[in-house]
Amino acid sequence: MVNEEYKGIFLSEAKEHIDILNKDLVIMEKNPKDTATINEIFRSFHTLKGNSATMGYENFSKIAHKLEDLLDWVRNDKLKINNDI
């Protein structure tokens, strides 16, 4: 069972990253070539992936990992941002 203190810390940090993602995804939608924003989104997904895996939230970690991979493809010009994404 997850220690409630750690769960609270996880939830607090996850909320911060989700707030960052909400802000940055709007910025990226307006300017899909903004590499600083893309990198910040990548870092948030990376942190969410690691933190959720540490807490044993495997499904959440897998989703964050897939989104991190997607952003890595964008960062390496293997995928272009579009409305389908």
mmCIF file of N, CA, C and O in Angstrom, residues 17-18 21 25 28 38-52 60-61 63-71:
data_model
loop_
_atom_site.group_PDB
_atom_site.id
_atom_site.type_symbol
_atom_site.label_atom_id
_atom_site.label_comp_id
_atom_site.label_asym_id
_atom_site.label_seq_id
_atom_site.Cartn_x
_atom_site.Cartn_y
_atom_site.Cartn_z
ATOM 1 N N HIS A 17 2.499 19.647 -12.588
ATOM 2 C CA HIS A 17 2.882 19.293 -13.961
ATOM 3 C C HIS A 17 1.695 19.344 -14.907
ATOM 4 O O HIS A 17 1.834 19.765 -16.061
ATOM 5 N N ILE A 18 0.534 18.976 -14.441
ATOM 6 C CA ILE A 18 -0.670 19.066 -15.291
ATOM 7 C C ILE A 18 -1.002 20.529 -15.577
ATOM 8 O O ILE A 18 -1.375 20.872 -16.699
ATOM 9 N N LEU A 21 1.411 21.518 -18.207
ATOM 10 C CA LEU A 21 1.000 20.934 -19.484
ATOM 11 C C LEU A 21 -0.170 21.688 -20.095
ATOM 12 O O LEU A 21 -0.175 21.956 -21.307
ATOM 13 N N LEU A 25 0.551 23.296 -23.633
ATOM 14 C CA LEU A 25 -0.118 22.723 -24.794
ATOM 15 C C LEU A 25 -0.877 23.788 -25.583
ATOM 16 O O LEU A 25 -0.928 23.730 -26.811
ATOM 17 N N MET A 28 1.861 25.522 -27.504
ATOM 18 C CA MET A 28 2.328 24.688 -28.600
ATOM 19 C C MET A 28 1.307 24.638 -29.735
ATOM 20 O O MET A 28 1.673 24.596 -30.900
ATOM 21 N N ILE A 38 8.093 22.749 -26.274
ATOM 22 C CA ILE A 38 8.092 21.305 -26.511
ATOM 23 C C ILE A 38 8.981 20.607 -25.484
ATOM 24 O O ILE A 38 8.609 19.578 -24.915
ATOM 25 N N ASN A 39 10.141 21.178 -25.209
ATOM 26 C CA ASN A 39 11.041 20.595 -24.215
ATOM 27 C C ASN A 39 10.435 20.624 -22.816
ATOM 28 O O ASN A 39 10.607 19.678 -22.038
ATOM 29 N N GLU A 40 9.735 21.685 -22.476
ATOM 30 C CA GLU A 40 9.105 21.771 -21.162
ATOM 31 C C GLU A 40 7.982 20.731 -21.031
ATOM 32 O O GLU A 40 7.837 20.097 -19.986
ATOM 33 N N ILE A 41 7.221 20.542 -22.088
ATOM 34 C CA ILE A 41 6.175 19.519 -22.084
ATOM 35 C C ILE A 41 6.804 18.139 -21.925
ATOM 36 O O ILE A 41 6.337 17.318 -21.124
ATOM 37 N N PHE A 42 7.868 17.891 -22.660
ATOM 38 C CA PHE A 42 8.587 16.619 -22.559
ATOM 39 C C PHE A 42 9.037 16.375 -21.121
ATOM 40 O O PHE A 42 8.850 15.277 -20.574
ATOM 41 N N ARG A 43 9.629 17.382 -20.488
ATOM 42 C CA ARG A 43 10.113 17.229 -19.108
ATOM 43 C C ARG A 43 8.971 16.913 -18.142
ATOM 44 O O ARG A 43 9.135 16.095 -17.231
ATOM 45 N N SER A 44 7.829 17.551 -18.333
ATOM 46 C CA SER A 44 6.691 17.262 -17.460
ATOM 47 C C SER A 44 6.222 15.821 -17.624
ATOM 48 O O SER A 44 5.976 15.123 -16.628
ATOM 49 N N PHE A 45 6.116 15.353 -18.867
ATOM 50 C CA PHE A 45 5.720 13.958 -19.077
ATOM 51 C C PHE A 45 6.774 13.002 -18.513
ATOM 52 O O PHE A 45 6.437 11.970 -17.922
ATOM 53 N N HIS A 46 8.043 13.353 -18.672
ATOM 54 C CA HIS A 46 9.129 12.522 -18.151
ATOM 55 C C HIS A 46 9.036 12.408 -16.627
ATOM 56 O O HIS A 46 9.140 11.305 -16.068
ATOM 57 N N THR A 47 8.808 13.524 -15.970
ATOM 58 C CA THR A 47 8.688 13.520 -14.514
ATOM 59 C C THR A 47 7.450 12.757 -14.068
ATOM 60 O O THR A 47 7.512 11.955 -13.123
ATOM 61 N N LEU A 48 6.335 12.982 -14.730
ATOM 62 C CA LEU A 48 5.110 12.245 -14.399
ATOM 63 C C LEU A 48 5.312 10.747 -14.581
ATOM 64 O O LEU A 48 4.839 9.938 -13.773
ATOM 65 N N LYS A 49 6.015 10.364 -15.638
ATOM 66 C CA LYS A 49 6.293 8.945 -15.891
ATOM 67 C C LYS A 49 7.083 8.343 -14.735
ATOM 68 O O LYS A 49 6.708 7.309 -14.172
ATOM 69 N N GLY A 50 8.156 8.982 -14.354
ATOM 70 C CA GLY A 50 9.008 8.458 -13.292
ATOM 71 C C GLY A 50 8.326 8.448 -11.936
ATOM 72 O O GLY A 50 8.400 7.451 -11.201
ATOM 73 N N ASN A 51 7.657 9.537 -11.615
ATOM 74 C CA ASN A 51 6.983 9.615 -10.318
ATOM 75 C C ASN A 51 5.865 8.591 -10.199
ATOM 76 O O ASN A 51 5.703 7.958 -9.155
ATOM 77 N N SER A 52 5.098 8.420 -11.263
ATOM 78 C CA SER A 52 3.995 7.461 -11.198
ATOM 79 C C SER A 52 4.521 6.028 -11.137
ATOM 80 O O SER A 52 3.953 5.189 -10.423
ATOM 81 N N PHE A 60 -0.709 4.809 -15.376
ATOM 82 C CA PHE A 60 -0.401 6.230 -15.540
ATOM 83 C C PHE A 60 1.001 6.391 -16.109
ATOM 84 O O PHE A 60 1.232 7.201 -17.008
ATOM 85 N N SER A 61 1.929 5.594 -15.598
ATOM 86 C CA SER A 61 3.312 5.655 -16.072
ATOM 87 C C SER A 61 3.408 5.281 -17.552
ATOM 88 O O SER A 61 4.141 5.914 -18.317
ATOM 89 N N ILE A 63 1.069 5.580 -19.879
ATOM 90 C CA ILE A 63 0.506 6.673 -20.686
ATOM 91 C C ILE A 63 1.509 7.812 -20.795
ATOM 92 O O ILE A 63 1.755 8.337 -21.883
ATOM 93 N N ALA A 64 2.098 8.195 -19.661
ATOM 94 C CA ALA A 64 3.090 9.280 -19.665
ATOM 95 C C ALA A 64 4.281 8.896 -20.538
ATOM 96 O O ALA A 64 4.827 9.743 -21.259
ATOM 97 N N HIS A 65 4.669 7.624 -20.515
ATOM 98 C CA HIS A 65 5.792 7.170 -21.340
ATOM 99 C C HIS A 65 5.463 7.307 -22.823
ATOM 100 O O HIS A 65 6.299 7.778 -23.618
ATOM 101 N N LYS A 66 4.264 6.913 -23.219
ATOM 102 C CA LYS A 66 3.857 7.045 -24.621
ATOM 103 C C LYS A 66 3.860 8.513 -25.062
ATOM 104 O O LYS A 66 4.294 8.845 -26.166
ATOM 105 N N LEU A 67 3.375 9.389 -24.184
ATOM 106 C CA LEU A 67 3.353 10.818 -24.512
ATOM 107 C C LEU A 67 4.768 11.393 -24.562
ATOM 108 O O LEU A 67 5.079 12.233 -25.412
ATOM 109 N N GLU A 68 5.622 10.918 -23.680
ATOM 110 C CA GLU A 68 7.032 11.323 -23.704
ATOM 111 C C GLU A 68 7.672 10.883 -25.024
ATOM 112 O O GLU A 68 8.392 11.666 -25.664
ATOM 113 N N ASP A 69 7.403 9.654 -25.451
ATOM 114 C CA ASP A 69 7.926 9.163 -26.738
ATOM 115 C C ASP A 69 7.444 10.033 -27.890
ATOM 116 O O ASP A 69 8.224 10.392 -28.785
ATOM 117 N N LEU A 70 6.166 10.371 -27.883
ATOM 118 C CA LEU A 70 5.599 11.205 -28.930
ATOM 119 C C LEU A 70 6.340 12.555 -28.997
ATOM 120 O O LEU A 70 6.722 13.001 -30.079
ATOM 121 N N LEU A 71 6.560 13.158 -27.853
ATOM 122 C CA LEU A 71 7.264 14.446 -27.814
ATOM 123 C C LEU A 71 8.716 14.292 -28.239
ATOM 124 O O LEU A 71 9.285 15.200 -28.848
#
